[in-house]
PDB file of C-alpha atoms in Angstrom:
ATOM      1  CA  HIS G   1     -12.234  -6.510   4.043  1.00 79.00           C
ATOM      2  CA  LEU G   2     -11.920  -2.877   4.936  1.00 83.00           C
ATOM      3  CA  LEU G   3     -14.685  -0.330   4.538  1.00 87.00           C
ATOM      4  CA  PHE G   4     -13.889   3.280   3.697  1.00 87.00           C
ATOM      5  CA  GLY G   5     -16.429   6.093   3.879  1.00 86.00           C
ATOM      6  CA  PHE G   6     -16.334   9.499   2.231  1.00 86.00           C
ATOM      7  CA  ALA G   7     -18.306  12.701   2.642  1.00 84.00           C
ATOM      8  CA  THR G   8     -18.538  13.437  -1.082  1.00 84.00           C
ATOM      9  CA  ALA G   9     -18.362  11.628  -4.391  1.00 83.00           C
ATOM     10  CA  ALA G  10     -15.323  13.735  -5.296  1.00 84.00           C
ATOM     11  CA  GLU G  11     -13.447  12.432  -2.250  1.00 89.00           C
ATOM     12  CA  ARG G  12     -14.289   8.866  -3.195  1.00 89.00           C
ATOM     13  CA  ALA G  13     -13.185   9.351  -6.793  1.00 88.00           C
ATOM     14  CA  THR G  14      -9.977  11.036  -5.649  1.00 91.00           C
ATOM     15  CA  PHE G  15      -9.264   8.186  -3.240  1.00 93.00           C
ATOM     16  CA  ARG G  16      -9.660   5.686  -6.065  1.00 92.00           C
ATOM     17  CA  GLU G  17      -7.269   7.635  -8.298  1.00 92.00           C
ATOM     18  CA  VAL G  18      -4.663   8.062  -5.544  1.00 93.00           C
ATOM     19  CA  VAL G  19      -4.733   4.351  -4.655  1.00 94.00           C
ATOM     20  CA  LYS G  20      -3.935   3.518  -8.307  1.00 93.00           C
ATOM     21  CA  VAL G  21      -0.554   5.249  -7.935  1.00 92.00           C
ATOM     22  CA  SER G  22       2.191   2.671  -7.417  1.00 90.00           C
ATOM     23  CA  GLY G  23       3.499   2.656  -3.882  1.00 89.00           C
ATOM     24  CA  VAL G  24       0.418   4.347  -2.446  1.00 91.00           C
ATOM     25  CA  GLY G  25      -1.994   2.239  -0.435  1.00 92.00           C
ATOM     26  CA  PRO G  26      -5.333   2.998   1.160  1.00 93.00           C
ATOM     27  CA  ARG G  27      -3.826   4.302   4.410  1.00 93.00           C
ATOM     28  CA  THR G  28      -1.570   6.721   2.573  1.00 93.00           C
ATOM     29  CA  ALA G  29      -4.460   7.828   0.359  1.00 93.00           C
ATOM     30  CA  LEU G  30      -6.590   8.495   3.445  1.00 93.00           C
ATOM     31  CA  SER G  31      -3.703  10.424   4.963  1.00 93.00           C
ATOM     32  CA  ILE G  32      -3.491  12.572   1.831  1.00 93.00           C
ATOM     33  CA  LEU G  33      -7.240  13.263   1.879  1.00 92.00           C
ATOM     34  CA  SER G  34      -7.043  14.085   5.585  1.00 91.00           C
ATOM     35  CA  GLY G  35      -4.220  16.555   5.010  1.00 90.00           C
ATOM     36  CA  LEU G  36      -5.521  18.160   1.808  1.00 90.00           C
ATOM     37  CA  SER G  37      -8.969  18.772   0.401  1.00 89.00           C
ATOM     38  CA  VAL G  38      -9.791  17.426  -3.060  1.00 89.00           C
ATOM     39  CA  THR G  39      -9.469  20.943  -4.488  1.00 87.00           C
ATOM     40  CA  GLU G  40      -6.114  21.521  -2.793  1.00 89.00           C
ATOM     41  CA  LEU G  41      -4.795  18.195  -4.076  1.00 92.00           C
ATOM     42  CA  ALA G  42      -5.963  18.972  -7.613  1.00 89.00           C
ATOM     43  CA  GLN G  43      -4.295  22.390  -7.451  1.00 87.00           C
ATOM     44  CA  ALA G  44      -1.063  20.879  -6.141  1.00 89.00           C
ATOM     45  CA  VAL G  45      -1.059  18.336  -8.974  1.00 90.00           C
ATOM     46  CA  SER G  46      -1.877  20.892 -11.676  1.00 86.00           C
ATOM     47  CA  ARG G  47       0.797  23.291 -10.397  1.00 87.00           C
ATOM     48  CA  GLN G  48       3.270  20.439  -9.758  1.00 91.00           C
ATOM     49  CA  GLU G  49       3.783  21.511  -6.112  1.00 91.00           C
ATOM     50  CA  GLY G  50       5.623  18.572  -4.556  1.00 92.00           C
ATOM     51  CA  ALA G  51       6.418  20.555  -1.414  1.00 93.00           C
ATOM     52  CA  ARG G  52       2.704  20.929  -0.704  1.00 92.00           C
ATOM     53  CA  LEU G  53       2.237  17.154  -0.844  1.00 92.00           C
ATOM     54  CA  GLN G  54       5.281  16.583   1.362  1.00 93.00           C
ATOM     55  CA  LYS G  55       3.573  18.460   4.186  1.00 92.00           C
ATOM     56  CA  VAL G  56       1.179  15.500   4.523  1.00 91.00           C
ATOM     57  CA  PRO G  57       2.473  13.019   7.126  1.00 90.00           C
ATOM     58  CA  GLY G  58       3.860   9.889   5.470  1.00 88.00           C
ATOM     59  CA  ILE G  59       4.575  11.531   2.106  1.00 91.00           C
ATOM     60  CA  GLY G  60       8.222  11.935   1.227  1.00 93.00           C
ATOM     61  CA  LYS G  61       9.897  13.552  -1.745  1.00 94.00           C
ATOM     62  CA  LYS G  62       9.821  10.446  -3.969  1.00 94.00           C
ATOM     63  CA  THR G  63       6.185   9.637  -3.205  1.00 93.00           C
ATOM     64  CA  ALA G  64       5.185  13.253  -3.827  1.00 93.00           C
ATOM     65  CA  GLU G  65       6.977  13.232  -7.196  1.00 94.00           C
ATOM     66  CA  ARG G  66       5.316   9.936  -8.137  1.00 94.00           C
ATOM     67  CA  LEU G  67       1.893  11.315  -7.171  1.00 93.00           C
ATOM     68  CA  LEU G  68       2.443  14.444  -9.253  1.00 93.00           C
ATOM     69  CA  LEU G  69       3.563  12.410 -12.245  1.00 92.00           C
ATOM     70  CA  GLU G  70       0.832   9.772 -12.166  1.00 92.00           C
ATOM     71  CA  LEU G  71      -2.079  12.049 -11.187  1.00 91.00           C
ATOM     72  CA  LYS G  72      -1.281  14.679 -13.806  1.00 87.00           C
ATOM     73  CA  GLY G  73      -4.352  15.079 -16.009  1.00 81.00           C
ATOM     74  CA  LYS G  74      -6.490  12.742 -13.886  1.00 81.00           C
ATOM     75  CA  MET G  75      -7.756  15.242 -11.317  1.00 79.00           C
ATOM     76  CA  ALA G  76      -9.948  17.342 -13.655  1.00 66.00           C
ATOM     77  CA  PRO G  77     -12.634  14.618 -14.036  1.00 64.00           C
ATOM     78  CA  VAL G  78     -12.643  14.148 -10.257  1.00 64.00           C
ATOM     79  CA  LEU G  79     -13.434  17.827  -9.736  1.00 61.00           C
ATOM     80  CA  ALA G  80     -16.238  17.594 -12.291  1.00 58.00           C
ATOM     81  CA  THR G  81     -18.152  15.025 -10.212  1.00 52.00           C
ATOM     82  CA  PRO G  82     -21.244  16.621  -8.670  1.00 54.00           C
ATOM     83  CA  ASP G  83     -21.132  17.493  -5.006  1.00 51.00           C
ATOM     84  CA  TRP G  84     -24.324  16.108  -3.508  1.00 50.00           C
ATOM     85  CA  SER G  85     -23.547  17.391  -0.010  1.00 51.00           C
ATOM     86  CA  ALA G  86     -25.545  20.546  -0.836  1.00 51.00           C
ATOM     87  CA  VAL G  87     -28.650  18.461  -1.602  1.00 55.00           C
ATOM     88  CA  SER G  88     -31.401  18.410   1.026  1.00 66.00           C
ATOM     89  CA  ASP G  89     -32.291  15.293   3.032  1.00 76.00           C
ATOM     90  CA  ALA G  90     -35.577  14.926   1.125  1.00 82.00           C
ATOM     91  CA  GLN G  91     -33.764  15.001  -2.213  1.00 85.00           C
ATOM     92  CA  THR G  92     -31.249  12.451  -0.945  1.00 82.00           C
ATOM     93  CA  ASP G  93     -34.105  10.172   0.118  1.00 86.00           C
ATOM     94  CA  ILE G  94     -35.786  10.555  -3.278  1.00 88.00           C
ATOM     95  CA  LEU G  95     -32.519   9.769  -5.055  1.00 85.00           C
ATOM     96  CA  GLN G  96     -31.943   6.658  -2.925  1.00 85.00           C
ATOM     97  CA  ALA G  97     -35.519   5.481  -3.480  1.00 88.00           C
ATOM     98  CA  LEU G  98     -35.171   5.772  -7.258  1.00 88.00           C
ATOM     99  CA  ILE G  99     -31.900   3.865  -7.221  1.00 84.00           C
ATOM    100  CA  ALA G 100     -33.476   1.183  -5.010  1.00 86.00           C
ATOM    101  CA  LEU G 101     -36.284   0.869  -7.576  1.00 89.00           C
ATOM    102  CA  GLY G 102     -33.698  -0.044 -10.210  1.00 88.00           C
ATOM    103  CA  TYR G 103     -33.027   3.237 -11.966  1.00 87.00           C
ATOM    104  CA  SER G 104     -29.405   4.100 -12.720  1.00 83.00           C
ATOM    105  CA  ASP G 105     -27.690   6.810 -10.732  1.00 77.00           C
ATOM    106  CA  LYS G 106     -27.621   9.050 -13.799  1.00 82.00           C
ATOM    107  CA  GLU G 107     -31.350   8.603 -14.514  1.00 87.00           C
ATOM    108  CA  ALA G 108     -32.235   9.248 -10.886  1.00 85.00           C
ATOM    109  CA  GLN G 109     -30.116  12.405 -10.768  1.00 84.00           C
ATOM    110  CA  LEU G 110     -31.682  13.752 -13.962  1.00 87.00           C
ATOM    111  CA  ALA G 111     -35.167  13.130 -12.558  1.00 90.00           C
ATOM    112  CA  LEU G 112     -34.138  14.823  -9.301  1.00 88.00           C
ATOM    113  CA  LYS G 113     -32.974  17.951 -11.145  1.00 88.00           C
ATOM    114  CA  ALA G 114     -36.449  18.375 -12.655  1.00 88.00           C
ATOM    115  CA  LEU G 115     -38.115  18.460  -9.224  1.00 90.00           C
ATOM    116  CA  PRO G 116     -38.725  21.594  -7.167  1.00 88.00           C
ATOM    117  CA  THR G 117     -36.263  21.935  -4.281  1.00 82.00           C
ATOM    118  CA  ASP G 118     -38.950  22.130  -1.568  1.00 85.00           C
ATOM    119  CA  VAL G 119     -40.833  18.959  -2.571  1.00 89.00           C
ATOM    120  CA  SER G 120     -41.665  16.321   0.058  1.00 90.00           C
ATOM    121  CA  VAL G 121     -40.196  12.831  -0.217  1.00 91.00           C
ATOM    122  CA  SER G 122     -43.425  11.039  -1.162  1.00 92.00           C
ATOM    123  CA  GLU G 123     -44.500  13.696  -3.657  1.00 93.00           C
ATOM    124  CA  GLY G 124     -40.991  13.886  -5.093  1.00 92.00           C
ATOM    125  CA  ILE G 125     -40.876  10.138  -5.693  1.00 93.00           C
ATOM    126  CA  LYS G 126     -44.267  10.273  -7.433  1.00 94.00           C
ATOM    127  CA  GLN G 127     -43.208  13.158  -9.671  1.00 93.00           C
ATOM    128  CA  ALA G 128     -39.848  11.572 -10.457  1.00 92.00           C
ATOM    129  CA  LEU G 129     -41.484   8.252 -11.397  1.00 93.00           C
ATOM    130  CA  LYS G 130     -43.912  10.071 -13.705  1.00 93.00           C
ATOM    131  CA  ALA G 131     -41.006  11.893 -15.342  1.00 90.00           C
ATOM    132  CA  LEU G 132     -39.015   8.673 -15.754  1.00 90.00           C
ATOM    133  CA  ALA G 133     -42.008   6.837 -17.217  1.00 88.00           C
ATOM    134  CA  ARG G 134     -42.118   9.200 -20.207  1.00 81.00           C
TER     135      ARG G 134
END
């Protein structure tokens, strides 16, 4: 088993979409994400810029064309995923605590949005649980 880590949810979702392309494995997908940001990849796909993809090491003309063809229309949902890297450490801890308590990711995120940004972890968990109990 191999473990892959990503800085954002958008990177993870993009990785999953790129790996679905025939002829592209996890190493190639990681190479693409190392060479291009998620936004740059989405722009290259939407504009059908094969040359931009070919600049990534390990991506030739045929692979770039296949990526453009198979990823067309699939990159917009990836860009719509929320970027939680801007969230504070306290909010991340609150979110993880709610998920550990059995709430879905969506429920926990909705509860987190209702909280003030400067709330402490313990107070934030209390307020989020009260909001979720309603």
